[in-house]
mmCIF file of C-alpha atoms and ligand atoms in Angstrom:
data_model
loop_
_atom_site.group_PDB
_atom_site.id
_atom_site.type_symbol
_atom_site.label_atom_id
_atom_site.label_comp_id
_atom_site.label_asym_id
_atom_site.label_seq_id
_atom_site.Cartn_x
_atom_site.Cartn_y
_atom_site.Cartn_z
ATOM 1 C CA SER L 45 5.407 -41.807 -53.978
ATOM 2 C CA PRO L 46 2.755 -38.938 -52.628
ATOM 3 C CA MET L 47 -0.970 -40.291 -54.482
ATOM 4 C CA LEU L 48 -1.066 -36.822 -56.149
ATOM 5 C CA ASP L 49 1.908 -34.794 -58.259
ATOM 6 C CA VAL L 50 1.478 -31.381 -59.238
ATOM 7 C CA ARG L 51 4.793 -30.280 -60.684
ATOM 8 C CA ASP L 52 4.697 -26.286 -62.180
ATOM 9 C CA LEU L 53 1.516 -26.534 -64.087
ATOM 10 C CA ARG L 54 0.837 -23.488 -65.385
ATOM 11 C CA VAL L 55 -2.168 -22.738 -67.654
ATOM 12 C CA VAL L 56 -2.629 -19.782 -69.963
ATOM 13 C CA TYR L 57 -6.009 -19.976 -72.321
ATOM 14 C CA PRO L 58 -6.169 -18.978 -75.953
ATOM 15 C CA ASN L 59 -7.498 -15.362 -75.021
ATOM 16 C CA GLY L 60 -3.823 -14.913 -73.110
ATOM 17 C CA ASN L 61 -4.732 -15.184 -69.477
ATOM 18 C CA GLU L 62 -2.605 -16.171 -67.357
ATOM 19 C CA ALA L 63 -5.120 -18.284 -64.735
ATOM 20 C CA LEU L 64 -2.465 -20.698 -63.366
ATOM 21 C CA LYS L 65 1.126 -19.060 -62.709
ATOM 22 C CA SER L 66 3.725 -22.172 -61.811
ATOM 23 C CA ILE L 67 1.911 -24.222 -59.197
ATOM 24 C CA SER L 68 3.916 -27.355 -57.647
ATOM 25 C CA PHE L 69 2.353 -29.370 -54.484
ATOM 26 C CA THR L 70 1.885 -33.410 -53.181
ATOM 27 C CA ALA L 71 -1.190 -35.069 -51.515
ATOM 28 C CA ASN L 72 -1.789 -38.192 -49.632
ATOM 29 C CA ALA L 73 -4.060 -40.448 -49.974
ATOM 30 C CA GLY L 74 -6.677 -39.641 -47.361
ATOM 31 C CA ASP L 75 -5.849 -36.047 -47.573
ATOM 32 C CA ILE L 76 -8.717 -34.245 -47.701
ATOM 33 C CA ILE L 77 -8.315 -30.263 -48.842
ATOM 34 C CA ALA L 78 -9.560 -26.822 -50.015
ATOM 35 C CA VAL L 79 -8.504 -25.021 -51.974
ATOM 36 C CA ILE L 80 -9.390 -20.925 -51.282
ATOM 37 C CA GLY L 81 -9.304 -18.716 -53.234
ATOM 38 C CA ARG L 82 -11.274 -15.533 -54.538
ATOM 39 C CA SER L 83 -13.105 -15.528 -57.405
ATOM 40 C CA GLY L 84 -11.287 -16.192 -60.548
ATOM 41 C CA ALA L 85 -8.017 -17.384 -58.739
ATOM 42 C CA GLY L 86 -7.756 -20.294 -60.750
ATOM 43 C CA LYS L 87 -9.533 -22.901 -58.798
ATOM 44 C CA SER L 88 -11.073 -24.764 -61.915
ATOM 45 C CA THR L 89 -9.177 -24.915 -63.619
ATOM 46 C CA LEU L 90 -5.935 -26.279 -61.515
ATOM 47 C CA LEU L 91 -9.141 -29.127 -60.958
ATOM 48 C CA ARG L 92 -10.381 -29.905 -64.668
ATOM 49 C CA CYS L 93 -6.240 -30.459 -65.445
ATOM 50 C CA ILE L 94 -6.398 -33.238 -62.352
ATOM 51 C CA ASN L 95 -8.866 -34.160 -64.549
ATOM 52 C CA GLY L 96 -7.844 -33.849 -67.841
ATOM 53 C CA LEU L 97 -10.512 -31.795 -69.084
ATOM 54 C CA GLN L 98 -8.047 -29.100 -69.213
ATOM 55 C CA GLU L 99 -5.279 -29.043 -71.295
ATOM 56 C CA ALA L 100 -1.944 -27.692 -68.595
ATOM 57 C CA THR L 101 0.534 -25.168 -70.791
ATOM 58 C CA VAL L 102 3.274 -26.488 -68.294
ATOM 59 C CA GLY L 103 3.787 -29.019 -66.273
ATOM 60 C CA SER L 104 2.790 -32.078 -65.410
ATOM 61 C CA VAL L 105 -0.159 -33.737 -62.922
ATOM 62 C CA THR L 106 1.011 -36.857 -62.129
ATOM 63 C CA LEU L 107 -2.236 -39.886 -60.658
ATOM 64 C CA ASP L 108 -0.352 -42.482 -58.703
ATOM 65 C CA GLY L 109 2.459 -42.686 -60.781
ATOM 66 C CA GLU L 110 0.288 -41.793 -64.202
ATOM 67 C CA VAL L 111 0.955 -38.827 -65.584
ATOM 68 C CA VAL L 112 -2.923 -37.568 -67.107
ATOM 69 C CA THR L 113 -2.056 -34.358 -68.259
ATOM 70 C CA ASN L 114 -2.701 -33.284 -72.149
ATOM 71 C CA LEU L 115 -4.054 -36.813 -72.618
ATOM 72 C CA ARG L 116 -6.786 -37.775 -74.931
ATOM 73 C CA GLY L 117 -8.858 -40.836 -76.652
ATOM 74 C CA GLU L 118 -9.208 -43.854 -75.002
ATOM 75 C CA GLN L 119 -5.505 -43.109 -72.604
ATOM 76 C CA LEU L 120 -7.921 -40.157 -71.438
ATOM 77 C CA ARG L 121 -10.710 -41.837 -70.333
ATOM 78 C CA LYS L 122 -9.183 -44.622 -68.614
ATOM 79 C CA ALA L 123 -7.362 -41.772 -65.990
ATOM 80 C CA ARG L 124 -10.620 -40.198 -65.493
ATOM 81 C CA ARG L 125 -12.156 -44.162 -64.423
ATOM 82 C CA TYR L 126 -10.381 -43.069 -61.141
ATOM 83 C CA ILE L 127 -11.203 -39.938 -60.517
ATOM 84 C CA GLY L 128 -14.207 -38.543 -59.551
ATOM 85 C CA PHE L 129 -15.783 -35.614 -59.437
ATOM 86 C CA VAL L 130 -18.449 -33.535 -57.879
ATOM 87 C CA TRP L 131 -20.233 -30.301 -59.773
ATOM 88 C CA GLN L 132 -21.620 -27.136 -58.213
ATOM 89 C CA GLU L 133 -25.144 -27.437 -60.258
ATOM 90 C CA TYR L 134 -25.126 -31.782 -58.761
ATOM 91 C CA ASN L 135 -24.914 -32.606 -63.248
ATOM 92 C CA LEU L 136 -27.054 -35.848 -62.379
ATOM 93 C CA VAL L 137 -29.632 -36.712 -65.321
ATOM 94 C CA GLU L 138 -32.898 -35.004 -63.247
ATOM 95 C CA ARG L 139 -35.471 -37.589 -65.150
ATOM 96 C CA LEU L 140 -33.278 -40.825 -64.441
ATOM 97 C CA PRO L 141 -33.796 -42.367 -60.898
ATOM 98 C CA THR L 142 -31.847 -41.787 -58.037
ATOM 99 C CA ILE L 143 -29.853 -45.257 -58.260
ATOM 100 C CA THR L 144 -29.680 -45.329 -62.082
ATOM 101 C CA ASN L 145 -27.055 -42.116 -61.475
ATOM 102 C CA VAL L 146 -25.404 -43.299 -59.550
ATOM 103 C CA LEU L 147 -25.183 -46.097 -61.379
ATOM 104 C CA THR L 148 -23.293 -44.431 -64.389
ATOM 105 C CA GLY L 149 -20.390 -43.850 -62.052
ATOM 106 C CA ARG L 150 -19.936 -47.804 -62.804
ATOM 107 C CA LEU L 151 -19.861 -47.195 -66.538
ATOM 108 C CA ALA L 152 -16.205 -46.913 -66.806
ATOM 109 C CA TYR L 153 -16.165 -50.239 -65.870
ATOM 110 C CA VAL L 154 -18.607 -51.993 -67.552
ATOM 111 C CA ASN L 155 -18.527 -53.210 -71.379
ATOM 112 C CA PRO L 156 -19.392 -49.898 -73.370
ATOM 113 C CA LEU L 157 -22.465 -52.145 -74.966
ATOM 114 C CA ALA L 158 -23.528 -53.787 -72.129
ATOM 115 C CA ALA L 159 -24.016 -50.680 -70.632
ATOM 116 C CA PHE L 160 -25.877 -49.397 -73.718
ATOM 117 C CA ILE L 161 -28.541 -51.371 -73.206
ATOM 118 C CA GLY L 162 -28.849 -51.132 -69.139
ATOM 119 C CA TYR L 163 -27.409 -53.754 -67.884
ATOM 120 C CA PHE L 164 -24.472 -53.535 -65.271
ATOM 121 C CA GLY L 165 -23.358 -56.848 -63.045
ATOM 122 C CA LYS L 166 -24.586 -57.201 -60.119
ATOM 123 C CA TYR L 167 -21.144 -56.147 -58.037
ATOM 124 C CA ASP L 168 -22.119 -52.616 -59.581
ATOM 125 C CA ARG L 169 -25.309 -53.054 -58.352
ATOM 126 C CA GLU L 170 -24.125 -53.688 -54.530
ATOM 127 C CA ILE L 171 -21.137 -50.865 -55.264
ATOM 128 C CA ALA L 172 -23.679 -48.420 -56.741
ATOM 129 C CA LEU L 173 -26.300 -49.384 -53.113
ATOM 130 C CA LYS L 174 -23.606 -49.249 -50.319
ATOM 131 C CA SER L 175 -22.140 -45.443 -52.485
ATOM 132 C CA LEU L 176 -25.833 -44.610 -51.540
ATOM 133 C CA GLU L 177 -25.745 -45.968 -48.180
ATOM 134 C CA ARG L 178 -23.140 -43.440 -47.057
ATOM 135 C CA VAL L 179 -24.376 -40.531 -48.090
ATOM 136 C CA ASN L 180 -27.914 -42.427 -46.064
ATOM 137 C CA LEU L 181 -30.089 -42.288 -49.201
ATOM 138 C CA LEU L 182 -31.107 -45.587 -49.959
ATOM 139 C CA ASN L 183 -33.899 -44.855 -48.732
ATOM 140 C CA ARG L 184 -34.166 -42.353 -52.535
ATOM 141 C CA ALA L 185 -32.748 -45.184 -54.477
ATOM 142 C CA LYS L 186 -35.894 -45.346 -56.239
ATOM 143 C CA PHE L 187 -36.691 -42.237 -56.916
ATOM 144 C CA ARG L 188 -36.387 -39.555 -59.594
ATOM 145 C CA ALA L 189 -32.883 -37.096 -59.158
ATOM 146 C CA ASP L 190 -36.088 -34.412 -59.824
ATOM 147 C CA ARG L 191 -37.959 -35.100 -56.898
ATOM 148 C CA LEU L 192 -35.047 -35.275 -54.644
ATOM 149 C CA SER L 193 -33.929 -31.706 -52.786
ATOM 150 C CA GLY L 194 -31.263 -29.687 -54.394
ATOM 151 C CA GLY L 195 -28.659 -31.011 -50.409
ATOM 152 C CA GLU L 196 -29.789 -35.240 -51.689
ATOM 153 C CA LYS L 197 -28.846 -34.702 -55.411
ATOM 154 C CA GLN L 198 -25.178 -33.245 -53.966
ATOM 155 C CA ARG L 199 -25.362 -36.470 -51.859
ATOM 156 C CA VAL L 200 -26.182 -38.764 -54.813
ATOM 157 C CA ALA L 201 -23.501 -36.788 -57.197
ATOM 158 C CA ILE L 202 -21.098 -37.530 -54.293
ATOM 159 C CA ALA L 203 -22.735 -41.204 -54.014
ATOM 160 C CA ARG L 204 -21.941 -40.939 -57.925
ATOM 161 C CA ALA L 205 -18.657 -40.395 -57.780
ATOM 162 C CA ILE L 206 -17.485 -42.595 -55.138
ATOM 163 C CA ALA L 207 -19.422 -45.513 -56.505
ATOM 164 C CA GLN L 208 -15.941 -44.992 -59.645
ATOM 165 C CA GLU L 209 -13.793 -46.153 -56.081
ATOM 166 C CA PRO L 210 -11.966 -43.088 -57.243
ATOM 167 C CA LYS L 211 -8.018 -42.955 -56.540
ATOM 168 C CA ILE L 212 -9.063 -38.615 -56.208
ATOM 169 C CA LEU L 213 -12.531 -37.186 -55.667
ATOM 170 C CA LEU L 214 -12.605 -33.578 -57.263
ATOM 171 C CA ALA L 215 -15.443 -31.100 -55.670
ATOM 172 C CA ASP L 216 -15.643 -27.237 -57.907
ATOM 173 C CA GLU L 217 -17.546 -25.617 -55.128
ATOM 174 C CA PRO L 218 -20.193 -28.525 -54.169
ATOM 175 C CA VAL L 219 -22.303 -26.419 -51.725
ATOM 176 C CA ALA L 220 -22.495 -22.899 -53.806
ATOM 177 C CA SER L 221 -25.915 -24.154 -54.737
ATOM 178 C CA LEU L 222 -27.472 -24.669 -51.809
ATOM 179 C CA ASP L 223 -28.702 -22.800 -49.093
ATOM 180 C CA PRO L 224 -25.690 -22.308 -45.185
ATOM 181 C CA GLU L 225 -27.658 -25.361 -43.645
ATOM 182 C CA LEU L 226 -27.375 -28.126 -46.421
ATOM 183 C CA SER L 227 -23.868 -26.508 -46.972
ATOM 184 C CA VAL L 228 -23.393 -27.607 -43.565
ATOM 185 C CA GLN L 229 -24.410 -31.001 -44.032
ATOM 186 C CA VAL L 230 -23.495 -32.123 -47.637
ATOM 187 C CA MET L 231 -19.976 -30.124 -46.950
ATOM 188 C CA SER L 232 -19.683 -32.381 -43.427
ATOM 189 C CA ASP L 233 -20.935 -36.145 -45.943
ATOM 190 C CA LEU L 234 -18.757 -34.960 -47.976
ATOM 191 C CA ALA L 235 -15.331 -35.896 -45.730
ATOM 192 C CA ARG L 236 -16.930 -37.954 -43.729
ATOM 193 C CA VAL L 237 -17.293 -39.918 -46.522
ATOM 194 C CA ALA L 238 -13.016 -39.280 -48.180
ATOM 195 C CA ARG L 239 -12.355 -40.599 -44.514
ATOM 196 C CA GLU L 240 -13.902 -43.531 -44.531
ATOM 197 C CA LEU L 241 -12.531 -44.194 -47.162
ATOM 198 C CA GLY L 242 -9.427 -43.112 -47.224
ATOM 199 C CA VAL L 243 -9.854 -41.297 -50.745
ATOM 200 C CA LEU L 244 -7.172 -38.192 -51.491
ATOM 201 C CA THR L 245 -10.132 -35.366 -51.875
ATOM 202 C CA LEU L 246 -9.786 -31.179 -53.297
ATOM 203 C CA ILE L 247 -12.419 -29.438 -52.867
ATOM 204 C CA ASN L 248 -12.847 -25.851 -54.397
ATOM 205 C CA ILE L 249 -14.534 -23.795 -51.632
ATOM 206 C CA HIS L 250 -14.680 -19.641 -51.486
ATOM 207 C CA ASP L 251 -16.668 -19.998 -48.047
ATOM 208 C CA VAL L 252 -13.408 -20.182 -45.842
ATOM 209 C CA GLU L 253 -15.296 -20.720 -42.090
ATOM 210 C CA LEU L 254 -16.571 -23.933 -43.993
ATOM 211 C CA ALA L 255 -13.469 -25.019 -45.283
ATOM 212 C CA LYS L 256 -12.390 -25.048 -41.817
ATOM 213 C CA GLN L 257 -14.312 -27.141 -40.742
ATOM 214 C CA TYR L 258 -13.740 -29.912 -42.551
ATOM 215 C CA SER L 259 -10.118 -30.097 -44.067
HETATM 216 P P1 LIG C 595 -11.878 -19.832 -60.496
HETATM 217 O O1 LIG C 595 -12.056 -21.053 -60.345
HETATM 218 O O2 LIG C 595 -10.811 -20.135 -58.744
HETATM 219 O O3 LIG C 595 -13.048 -18.794 -60.230
HETATM 220 P P2 LIG C 595 -10.857 -20.363 -62.823
HETATM 221 O O4 LIG C 595 -10.098 -20.767 -62.631
HETATM 222 O O5 LIG C 595 -12.414 -20.465 -63.579
HETATM 223 O O6 LIG C 595 -11.553 -19.622 -61.310
HETATM 224 O O7 LIG C 595 -10.867 -19.668 -63.378
HETATM 225 C C1 LIG C 595 -8.864 -18.941 -63.225
HETATM 226 C C2 LIG C 595 -8.967 -17.389 -64.555
HETATM 227 O O8 LIG C 595 -8.973 -17.449 -66.103
HETATM 228 C C3 LIG C 595 -10.060 -16.086 -64.643
HETATM 229 O O9 LIG C 595 -9.432 -14.943 -64.574
HETATM 230 C C4 LIG C 595 -10.633 -16.182 -65.792
HETATM 231 O O10 LIG C 595 -12.260 -15.208 -65.720
HETATM 232 C C5 LIG C 595 -9.889 -17.393 -66.432
HETATM 233 N N1 LIG C 595 -10.742 -17.944 -67.371
HETATM 234 C C6 LIG C 595 -11.414 -19.039 -66.749
HETATM 235 N N2 LIG C 595 -11.876 -19.927 -67.446
HETATM 236 C C7 LIG C 595 -11.423 -19.609 -69.110
HETATM 237 C C8 LIG C 595 -11.388 -19.691 -70.957
HETATM 238 N N3 LIG C 595 -11.516 -20.345 -71.013
HETATM 239 N N4 LIG C 595 -11.157 -18.930 -71.063
HETATM 240 C C9 LIG C 595 -10.809 -18.836 -70.404
HETATM 241 N N5 LIG C 595 -10.559 -17.622 -69.405
HETATM 242 C C10 LIG C 595 -10.983 -18.532 -69.081
#
C-alpha cells in the first residue's frame, strides 16, 4: 500500500471558501513531488490537512496506513511525530544555537520533562548532528540561529525536519523568501537529502522551473 493516500479530500473554510474541491492521489516512499499552482489554488491547505493543522470537510489522508485527518490531542501529537515540516519563514528559535534548533526535531520522542530541562539523550544528539551534517552545516552547530543567512536558516530547518525521522517531509514554499541563487542551493539540498533518506517529500512551490529541476 502507498505511504500516502489522499482520498476525496475537500476543504471548505468557515467563510464558505472551498479551498480543495475533491482531490485524490497516492504517493510512495522516496517520491519527491512538487505541488504547483497559482497563489490561492489550495497548496498550503493540502499540506496543512496532511499534518493535521487543518480539518478536512470531507475525505481522508492516510499516512503509512494510519488516518491522520481530523485527529485531536494525543493522537494528533503522535501522528505529527512522523511528519516533518519546512516553512517559508524557517520558524527557528532565533536566539538559540543551531544545534538546539535541530534537537527540537527530536522533542516528540523524548520525555516532556526531560525536554523541558533541556535533556536529550545520546541518540537524539547524534541524530541532530548527523542531520546538520547532511545539509553541510556542522560548522554552524554552535552559532545562534540569528547569525545565519536565510539560506542557512532554511537548511537548518530541513535538518530539524529530518531529525524527526519523518515518514513524510512537507515543505511549504521553502525558497519563496530567498534570492534566486540561494533558492537553487536550498532546493538542491532538500531534494538531495530527501533522495538520500528515501523519504516521501511534498514541496509546495510556485516557481515551475525550479520545480522541474528537483522533482
Ligand atoms: P495556496 O497555498 O495555493 O496559495 P491556500 O491553501 O493558502 O492556497 O488557499 C486556498 C484558498 O483558500 C484561497 O482562496 C484562500 O484565500 C482560502 N483560504 C486559505 N485559508 C483560509 C482561511 N483560514 N479562511 C478562509 N479562507 C481561506
